Amino acid sequence: MTHITHWINGSLSTQKADRHGDIYNPATGQVTGSVDFANAATVDAAVAVATKAFEQWRHSSLTKRVQVLFAFRELLHVNKEKIAALITQEHGKVLSDAAGEVTRGLEVVEFACGIPHLLKGGFSEEVSTGVDVYSIRQPLGPVAIISPFNFPAMVPMWFFPVAIACGNSVIVKPSEKDPSAAMFLAQLWKEAGLPDGVFNVVHGDKEAVDALLTHPGIKSISFVGSTPIARYVYETGTKAGKRVQALGGAKNHMVVLPDADLNLAADAAINAGFGSAGERCMAISALVAVEPIADELIAKIKERMATLKTGDGTKGADMGPLVTAVHREKVASYIAAGEKEGATLVVDGRDLKVEGGGFFLGPTLFDNVTPSMSVYTDEIFGPVLSVLRVNSYDEALKLVNDHQYGNGTAIFTNDGGAARRYQNEVEVGMVGINVPIPVPMSYYSFGGWKNSLFGDSHAHGMEGVHFFTRGKVVTSRWLDPSHGGINLGFPQNT
Ligand code: NAD
């Protein structure tokens, strides 16, 4: 059994916790460890340490910061498999998926390695006689990152490399369901030479989150999780005067036009619908088939689903278990609701039988889903793909734009004009054209629209640099040395 506790000031906390959570291996259903839950006093201690560390770190040279970031990048690269194994053990996703998420996080570290260039300000000489104006960006102070269970390494890495590169200190509050990856990353930072106290991890639930949201020492909150909690975090954090970016849930549509390559579309639907058991905020959960192609496309998807192997993520499966028994039951209850509400159940994931006590549910496909059904209105966050049949591009667009979520979307077509119209007209933050999961590269910014994001700032890229810094503009007038400056042989004013 592992015991996970907080990482404060470069070492494990020695405080005794009064509350704990269980950690499971979702592939076996067994409890494998426990995680300490922080209370307000633990958060207070972490903020005190982060505040002290910030005073030093903000004055570290850009050269020094880049050296630490490069070292961290190398360590991440070398330890990718170990981190992936920790993720699979607590989350359940297959090892290749887990390694993939480490790579996507590593790319943000690589982006942050360019911080000297990214922090360059502007300079205007002689805006008035003898007057220059220039802009600089300065760090905020201790910042908090609160992350979800589904990407225990990548999501914190959307934020902390940029935050640290900008000169801030960080407190991460990972999901209590899979806390080990964040602890491993903390050790790598230490090994990379980051001063103690710049990167801290506190574990816990609502109590820890509430303490961070209202703590006067915390200057910003970067949150990723479900929409109700994202809204709460945004409202509570901004009320306490903090800068907040809160990324929420999703229902991502894939629109398939009649001229699309249906084999490509079917492959994409499988990968984006069932990869990581649908527990991705960029998963495709609604497939909008523009007639007359629905029958053919569904047949191709069904054929491919039959070859998918669901099982232990360490043993060569295509799809792992769901994260907890409770979540598995919730997803299964949506399948029951879809059937009751009149959708056609083409493939029922509840039929899957896997030996042992793991939280497995097979991939599920619904046809003839309509906009009022709960399988369509709600984020299910499981391996359930719903097909909606429409008769025109306009009908498809209206469906997507009317939905409460606007995280990601994809269009499949061979018509560049249609794709161009879609990218312009769709009310969604990230758009793929013949690409089902259009996660932006680290030098662009990640974020959705509508109920998928509260706040003004997306993650990483230049929006990340702006989020983790405050702008300052200096207007300066230096008189010529002849006006009584130090005597370096300049002719004195007479
Ligand atoms: P969650 O909202 O349950 O938890 C997220 C974080 O909030 C965790 O650290 C958790 O401990 C904390 N938390 C939970 N309940 C809380 C409460 N009542 N008060 C304060 N804090 C609380 O989300 P999850 O189940 O861990 O993750 C899945 C969700 O995250 C899905 O909705 C998914 O779409 C979303 N997600 C979104 C993105 C995105 O970029 N938009 C990315 C990944 C995941």
XYZ file of C-alpha atoms and ligand atoms in Angstrom:
538
model
C 0.000 0.000 0.000
C 1.337 3.420 -0.920
C 0.875 6.444 1.277
C 0.830 9.788 -0.506
C 1.283 13.002 1.403
C 1.916 16.664 0.566
C 5.118 17.998 -0.992
C 6.000 21.302 0.628
C 9.321 23.137 0.490
C 11.071 20.395 -1.461
C 10.188 17.484 0.803
C 7.350 15.316 2.043
C 5.171 16.903 4.706
C 5.546 15.460 8.190
C 2.178 16.784 9.372
C -0.338 14.134 10.344
C -3.505 14.341 8.264
C -6.894 14.011 9.912
C -8.615 12.920 6.663
C -7.571 10.553 3.846
C -8.854 9.185 0.555
C -8.452 5.725 -0.973
C -6.486 5.238 -4.184
C -7.642 2.396 -6.477
C -6.184 0.401 -9.302
C -9.217 0.640 -11.633
C -8.118 -2.467 -13.564
C -8.418 -4.676 -10.462
C -10.836 -2.682 -8.343
C -8.389 -3.007 -5.418
C -7.384 -0.218 -3.047
C -3.656 0.311 -3.565
C -2.963 3.188 -1.229
C -4.206 6.247 0.587
C -3.736 9.962 0.102
C -3.690 12.593 2.834
C -6.270 15.369 2.561
C -5.104 18.890 3.347
C -7.042 21.214 5.621
C -6.791 25.014 5.785
C -3.706 24.822 8.044
C -1.816 22.655 5.527
C -2.724 25.063 2.730
C -1.580 27.960 4.931
C 1.790 26.281 5.450
C 2.192 25.653 1.711
C 1.293 29.262 0.858
C 3.795 30.588 3.433
C 6.554 28.487 1.868
C 5.542 29.455 -1.687
C 5.462 33.146 -0.736
C 8.989 32.997 0.667
C 10.289 31.044 -2.334
C 8.651 33.502 -4.728
C 10.643 36.424 -3.311
C 13.854 34.678 -4.427
C 12.639 32.957 -7.579
C 11.149 36.104 -9.107
C 14.666 37.594 -9.059
C 16.343 34.540 -10.579
C 17.809 35.383 -13.971
C 16.113 34.231 -17.142
C 19.266 32.240 -17.890
C 18.966 30.363 -14.604
C 15.249 29.674 -15.137
C 15.904 28.301 -18.610
C 18.668 26.032 -17.307
C 16.267 24.542 -14.758
C 13.534 24.148 -17.389
C 15.869 22.386 -19.806
C 17.027 20.031 -17.047
C 13.400 19.319 -16.104
C 12.587 18.636 -19.767
C 15.400 16.082 -19.997
C 14.293 14.350 -16.806
C 10.722 14.164 -18.049
C 11.909 12.622 -21.273
C 14.070 10.022 -19.525
C 11.333 9.144 -17.007
C 8.388 9.095 -19.415
C 7.729 5.363 -19.034
C 7.856 5.513 -15.232
C 5.363 8.387 -15.139
C 3.133 6.566 -17.632
C 3.151 3.471 -15.408
C 2.059 5.545 -12.392
C -0.763 7.082 -14.430
C -2.020 3.728 -15.712
C -1.911 2.241 -12.231
C -4.207 4.890 -10.751
C -6.217 6.107 -13.755
C -6.541 2.908 -15.791
C -5.796 4.302 -19.264
C -3.571 2.130 -21.472
C 0.187 2.685 -21.213
C 0.581 4.180 -24.702
C -2.102 6.752 -23.877
C -0.412 7.558 -20.578
C 2.950 8.044 -22.312
C 1.183 10.264 -24.850
C -0.102 12.575 -22.141
C 3.418 12.942 -20.711
C 4.634 13.923 -24.187
C 1.944 16.584 -24.528
C 2.939 18.012 -21.145
C 6.600 17.879 -22.098
C 5.804 20.039 -25.128
C 4.596 22.796 -22.813
C 7.914 22.595 -20.941
C 9.680 22.999 -24.299
C 7.525 26.044 -25.021
C 8.408 27.487 -21.612
C 12.130 26.983 -22.337
C 11.717 29.934 -24.729
C 10.703 32.249 -21.883
C 13.422 34.889 -22.497
C 11.909 35.493 -25.900
C 8.313 35.215 -24.674
C 8.788 37.812 -21.921
C 10.348 40.447 -24.142
C 8.512 43.725 -23.881
C 8.145 46.642 -26.255
C 10.164 49.865 -26.335
C 9.299 53.202 -27.914
C 12.104 55.722 -28.001
C 11.497 59.464 -27.867
C 7.692 59.421 -27.463
C 8.208 63.024 -26.353
C 11.474 64.939 -26.240
C 13.822 62.878 -24.047
C 11.026 60.500 -23.038
C 10.965 56.734 -23.673
C 8.164 54.234 -22.958
C 8.602 50.516 -22.436
C 6.585 47.555 -21.231
C 7.580 44.699 -18.942
C 5.726 41.670 -17.612
C 6.164 40.597 -13.996
C 5.124 37.426 -12.137
C 2.043 37.344 -9.905
C 3.289 35.479 -6.811
C 2.165 32.077 -5.524
C -0.363 30.596 -7.975
C -2.640 27.563 -7.566
C -3.382 24.807 -10.083
C -6.319 22.485 -9.395
C -6.523 19.546 -11.773
C -8.894 16.700 -12.738
C -8.342 12.940 -12.634
C -8.284 12.335 -16.369
C -4.851 13.807 -17.187
C -2.890 13.700 -13.910
C 0.396 14.700 -15.588
C -0.582 16.667 -18.685
C -3.167 19.040 -17.250
C -0.943 20.365 -14.422
C 1.772 20.711 -17.094
C -0.513 22.938 -19.188
C 0.135 25.516 -16.490
C 3.105 25.045 -14.169
C 5.986 25.167 -16.689
C 4.779 28.558 -17.899
C 3.976 29.804 -14.386
C 7.436 28.848 -13.094
C 9.215 30.182 -16.190
C 7.479 33.525 -15.628
C 8.896 33.669 -12.067
C 5.905 32.520 -10.004
C 5.805 29.873 -7.295
C 3.202 27.126 -7.604
C 0.882 25.006 -5.486
C -0.696 22.084 -7.365
C -3.797 20.381 -5.978
C -4.105 17.226 -8.099
C -7.133 14.991 -8.276
C -7.358 12.837 -5.165
C -8.088 9.859 -7.451
C -4.601 9.731 -9.037
C -2.150 11.834 -7.018
C 1.126 9.968 -7.695
C 2.112 11.550 -11.036
C 2.244 15.033 -9.486
C 4.507 13.711 -6.710
C 6.898 12.212 -9.241
C 7.005 15.535 -11.122
C 7.806 17.328 -7.853
C 10.863 15.118 -7.371
C 11.980 15.791 -10.935
C 11.814 19.549 -10.332
C 14.066 19.142 -7.299
C 16.496 17.059 -9.324
C 16.425 19.694 -12.065
C 17.640 22.299 -9.575
C 14.440 24.239 -8.907
C 14.795 25.908 -5.485
C 12.699 24.329 -2.729
C 9.306 25.936 -2.230
C 8.811 27.066 -5.833
C 6.832 23.900 -6.662
C 4.533 22.427 -4.018
C 1.781 19.812 -4.048
C -1.118 19.665 -1.606
C -3.626 16.848 -1.834
C -7.266 16.823 -0.919
C -10.830 17.579 -1.839
C -13.212 20.519 -1.526
C -11.688 21.605 1.797
C -8.243 22.097 0.227
C -9.722 23.745 -2.863
C -11.792 26.174 -0.800
C -8.730 27.112 1.265
C -6.784 27.887 -1.924
C -9.681 29.829 -3.492
C -9.969 32.210 -0.567
C -6.358 32.426 0.649
C -5.110 36.021 0.344
C -1.602 34.787 -0.499
C -2.745 32.977 -3.676
C -2.758 35.313 -6.671
C -4.333 33.189 -9.389
C -6.258 29.970 -9.888
C -5.945 27.658 -12.881
C -8.684 25.042 -12.642
C -9.652 22.150 -14.898
C -12.580 19.848 -14.105
C -16.331 19.471 -14.488
C -18.511 22.456 -15.359
C -20.398 22.837 -12.047
C -17.114 22.919 -10.105
C -15.442 25.155 -12.720
C -18.276 27.673 -12.364
C -18.026 27.515 -8.561
C -14.234 27.944 -8.663
C -14.539 30.898 -11.032
C -17.187 32.645 -8.934
C -15.478 32.001 -5.599
C -11.972 32.818 -6.809
C -12.906 36.056 -8.586
C -14.977 37.139 -5.579
C -11.815 36.764 -3.510
C -10.063 39.098 -5.982
C -8.055 36.490 -7.865
C -7.334 36.023 -11.529
C -9.122 32.769 -12.505
C -9.167 30.522 -15.547
C -11.560 27.593 -15.027
C -11.861 24.991 -17.777
C -14.996 22.849 -17.570
C -16.728 19.908 -19.202
C -17.436 19.124 -22.833
C -19.658 17.428 -25.392
C -17.612 17.369 -28.559
C -19.345 16.952 -31.916
C -17.892 15.361 -34.993
C -19.790 16.432 -38.108
C -19.461 14.093 -41.086
C -20.534 15.582 -44.429
C -21.698 13.264 -47.242
C -18.497 13.789 -49.273
C -16.166 12.732 -46.420
C -13.834 9.745 -46.576
C -15.961 7.389 -44.465
C -13.112 5.029 -43.600
C -11.100 7.941 -42.206
C -14.187 9.185 -40.355
C -14.901 5.737 -38.869
C -11.302 5.334 -37.678
C -11.451 8.817 -36.168
C -14.746 8.089 -34.404
C -13.242 4.981 -32.820
C -10.074 6.709 -31.611
C -11.756 9.883 -30.436
C -14.865 8.206 -29.037
C -13.321 5.330 -27.117
C -9.663 6.234 -26.550
C -8.927 6.532 -22.826
C -12.434 5.042 -22.316
C -13.969 8.356 -23.368
C -12.522 10.051 -20.266
C -11.061 12.931 -22.262
C -12.370 16.465 -22.396
C -11.626 16.341 -26.144
C -13.322 12.954 -26.697
C -15.917 12.835 -29.461
C -19.233 11.903 -27.876
C -21.720 13.153 -30.494
C -21.369 12.149 -34.129
C -23.531 14.195 -36.476
C -24.044 12.296 -39.719
C -25.328 14.404 -42.601
C -27.524 12.081 -44.700
C -27.403 9.943 -46.744
C -24.239 8.483 -45.173
C -25.412 7.478 -41.655
C -26.161 3.798 -42.380
C -22.828 3.221 -44.114
C -20.827 5.117 -41.497
C -22.497 3.333 -38.569
C -21.788 -0.043 -40.193
C -18.107 0.854 -40.503
C -17.918 2.042 -36.891
C -19.690 -1.083 -35.620
C -17.279 -3.291 -37.550
C -14.285 -1.542 -35.970
C -15.798 -1.632 -32.473
C -15.903 -5.413 -32.643
C -12.089 -5.473 -32.850
C -11.511 -3.222 -29.828
C -10.022 -5.003 -26.830
C -11.082 -3.677 -23.442
C -8.886 -4.739 -20.507
C -6.005 -3.975 -18.177
C -4.064 -1.003 -19.603
C -0.736 -2.660 -18.782
C -1.563 -5.770 -20.807
C -1.948 -4.598 -24.378
C -5.628 -3.586 -24.344
C -6.986 -0.826 -26.609
C -9.204 0.594 -23.893
C -8.852 0.431 -20.120
C -11.391 0.596 -17.280
C -13.248 3.642 -15.991
C -11.685 5.468 -13.088
C -13.960 4.378 -10.225
C -16.858 2.010 -9.590
C -19.121 5.018 -8.970
C -18.203 6.540 -12.319
C -18.734 3.211 -14.081
C -22.239 3.018 -12.615
C -22.963 6.597 -13.671
C -21.936 5.895 -17.280
C -23.951 2.638 -17.302
C -26.988 4.553 -16.018
C -26.743 6.880 -19.047
C -26.843 3.844 -21.339
C -30.027 2.717 -19.594
C -31.477 6.235 -19.903
C -30.646 6.426 -23.626
C -32.466 3.162 -24.246
C -35.463 4.322 -22.206
C -35.624 7.657 -24.009
C -35.879 5.889 -27.381
C -32.366 5.911 -28.869
C -31.350 2.794 -30.815
C -28.697 0.854 -28.893
C -26.416 -0.509 -31.653
C -23.634 -1.802 -29.372
C -24.191 -2.183 -25.607
C -20.973 -1.870 -23.575
C -22.705 -3.352 -20.535
C -22.508 -6.758 -22.267
C -18.736 -6.834 -21.776
C -17.442 -9.294 -19.220
C -13.881 -8.942 -17.909
C -12.513 -11.248 -15.188
C -11.820 -9.707 -11.774
C -13.182 -6.649 -10.040
C -12.009 -3.911 -12.441
C -14.279 -0.992 -13.375
C -14.711 -2.050 -17.004
C -17.434 -1.029 -19.409
C -17.293 -1.813 -23.109
C -17.621 0.733 -25.920
C -21.223 1.699 -26.603
C -22.893 3.073 -29.745
C -26.301 4.755 -29.991
C -28.099 5.656 -33.210
C -31.136 7.925 -33.734
C -30.248 10.130 -30.782
C -32.229 13.369 -30.584
C -31.246 16.702 -28.982
C -33.515 16.325 -25.963
C -32.116 12.967 -24.797
C -29.856 12.962 -21.727
C -27.168 10.973 -23.579
C -26.891 14.082 -25.774
C -27.511 16.988 -23.391
C -25.117 15.771 -20.652
C -21.414 15.098 -20.550
C -21.197 11.329 -19.857
C -17.380 11.071 -19.765
C -17.292 7.420 -20.756
C -17.051 5.211 -23.872
C -20.488 6.135 -25.236
C -20.842 7.512 -28.767
C -24.188 8.954 -29.876
C -25.090 9.337 -33.550
C -27.507 12.102 -34.555
C -28.837 12.063 -38.116
C -29.439 15.379 -39.897
C -30.207 16.373 -43.476
C -27.993 19.396 -44.068
C -24.842 21.259 -43.042
C -26.994 24.036 -41.556
C -28.878 21.564 -39.379
C -25.558 20.098 -38.173
C -24.126 23.537 -37.395
C -27.233 24.538 -35.454
C -26.974 21.421 -33.291
C -23.366 22.171 -32.374
C -23.978 25.859 -31.748
C -27.090 25.267 -29.646
C -25.232 22.928 -27.256
C -24.235 24.256 -23.831
C -20.628 23.111 -24.283
C -18.084 24.407 -26.786
C -14.765 22.749 -26.060
C -13.690 20.923 -29.253
C -15.295 19.860 -32.517
C -14.329 18.268 -35.822
C -15.669 18.305 -39.344
C -14.979 15.532 -41.850
C -15.271 16.559 -45.492
C -13.266 16.813 -48.700
C -14.754 20.205 -49.470
C -12.379 22.958 -48.361
C -15.096 25.569 -48.728
C -17.430 23.692 -46.381
C -14.615 23.217 -43.840
C -13.761 26.899 -44.051
C -17.373 27.869 -43.408
C -17.487 25.547 -40.406
C -14.318 26.911 -38.813
C -15.767 30.399 -39.190
C -19.338 29.718 -38.045
C -18.961 27.162 -35.262
C -19.107 28.415 -31.660
C -16.402 26.167 -30.242
C -12.884 26.967 -29.029
C -10.908 24.220 -30.821
C -11.766 22.991 -34.315
C -10.421 20.027 -36.267
C -10.715 19.609 -40.041
C -10.445 15.878 -40.752
C -8.700 15.767 -37.339
C -10.918 14.352 -34.570
C -9.054 15.584 -31.464
C -7.708 19.035 -32.345
C -5.640 19.657 -29.210
C -3.582 22.792 -29.951
C 0.198 22.576 -29.889
C 1.813 24.089 -26.792
C 2.662 27.358 -28.570
C -1.054 27.923 -29.272
C -3.568 28.053 -26.431
C -5.983 25.359 -25.226
C -9.508 26.270 -24.209
C -13.188 26.062 -25.019
C -16.145 28.429 -25.241
C -19.530 28.629 -23.502
C -19.861 26.290 -20.476
C -16.475 24.727 -21.242
C -14.494 27.659 -19.885
C -15.038 30.379 -17.304
C -12.627 33.291 -17.456
C -10.836 35.057 -20.281
C -7.664 33.073 -20.628
C -6.954 29.755 -22.291
C -4.086 27.475 -21.182
C -0.435 27.675 -22.370
C 0.849 29.530 -25.434
C 0.951 33.317 -25.169
C -2.351 33.360 -23.264
C -0.567 31.343 -20.564
C 2.321 33.799 -20.432
C -0.143 36.671 -20.080
C -2.188 34.849 -17.447
C 0.866 34.262 -15.261
C 2.245 37.801 -15.529
C 1.077 41.356 -14.964
C 1.901 44.014 -17.504
C 3.650 47.196 -16.471
C 4.402 50.189 -18.673
C 7.226 52.546 -17.729
C 7.413 56.110 -19.033
C 10.906 57.406 -18.442
C 12.669 60.695 -18.832
C 16.440 60.659 -18.272
C 18.020 64.052 -18.578
C 21.182 64.463 -20.534
C 24.275 64.180 -18.279
C 24.985 67.846 -18.978
C 22.045 68.540 -16.590
C 24.095 67.707 -13.521
C 24.595 63.947 -13.896
C 27.739 62.303 -12.618
C 30.874 63.965 -13.811
C 32.196 61.669 -16.518
C 33.654 64.470 -18.527
C 30.386 65.515 -20.152
C 30.142 69.254 -20.698
C 28.180 70.699 -17.732
C 25.050 72.744 -18.218
C 25.879 76.421 -17.955
P -14.071 17.314 -10.919
O -14.742 18.604 -11.231
O -14.832 16.308 -10.122
O -12.708 17.572 -10.106
C -11.740 18.480 -10.555
C -10.964 19.007 -9.356
O -11.859 19.704 -8.495
C -10.308 17.917 -8.530
O -9.033 18.349 -8.124
C -11.258 17.753 -7.339
O -10.601 17.359 -6.165
C -11.827 19.149 -7.177
N -13.212 19.139 -6.674
C -14.142 18.158 -6.832
N -15.301 18.515 -6.233
C -15.102 19.745 -5.706
C -15.947 20.646 -4.971
N -17.206 20.351 -4.673
N -15.427 21.825 -4.586
C -14.151 22.147 -4.888
N -13.305 21.324 -5.574
C -13.785 20.145 -5.986
O -13.585 16.691 -12.302
P -12.962 15.259 -12.564
O -14.041 14.246 -12.457
O -11.722 15.080 -11.777
O -12.526 15.422 -14.100
C -13.391 15.202 -15.182
C -13.975 16.507 -15.679
O -12.940 17.398 -16.058
C -14.824 16.316 -16.926
O -15.960 17.111 -16.803
C -13.921 16.813 -18.045
O -14.596 17.290 -19.199
C -13.206 17.916 -17.362
N -11.980 18.255 -18.057
C -11.978 19.384 -18.804
C -10.857 19.736 -19.516
C -10.838 20.978 -20.354
O -9.786 21.322 -20.852
N -11.933 21.685 -20.512
C -9.718 18.916 -19.448
C -9.743 17.771 -18.665
C -10.900 17.453 -17.965
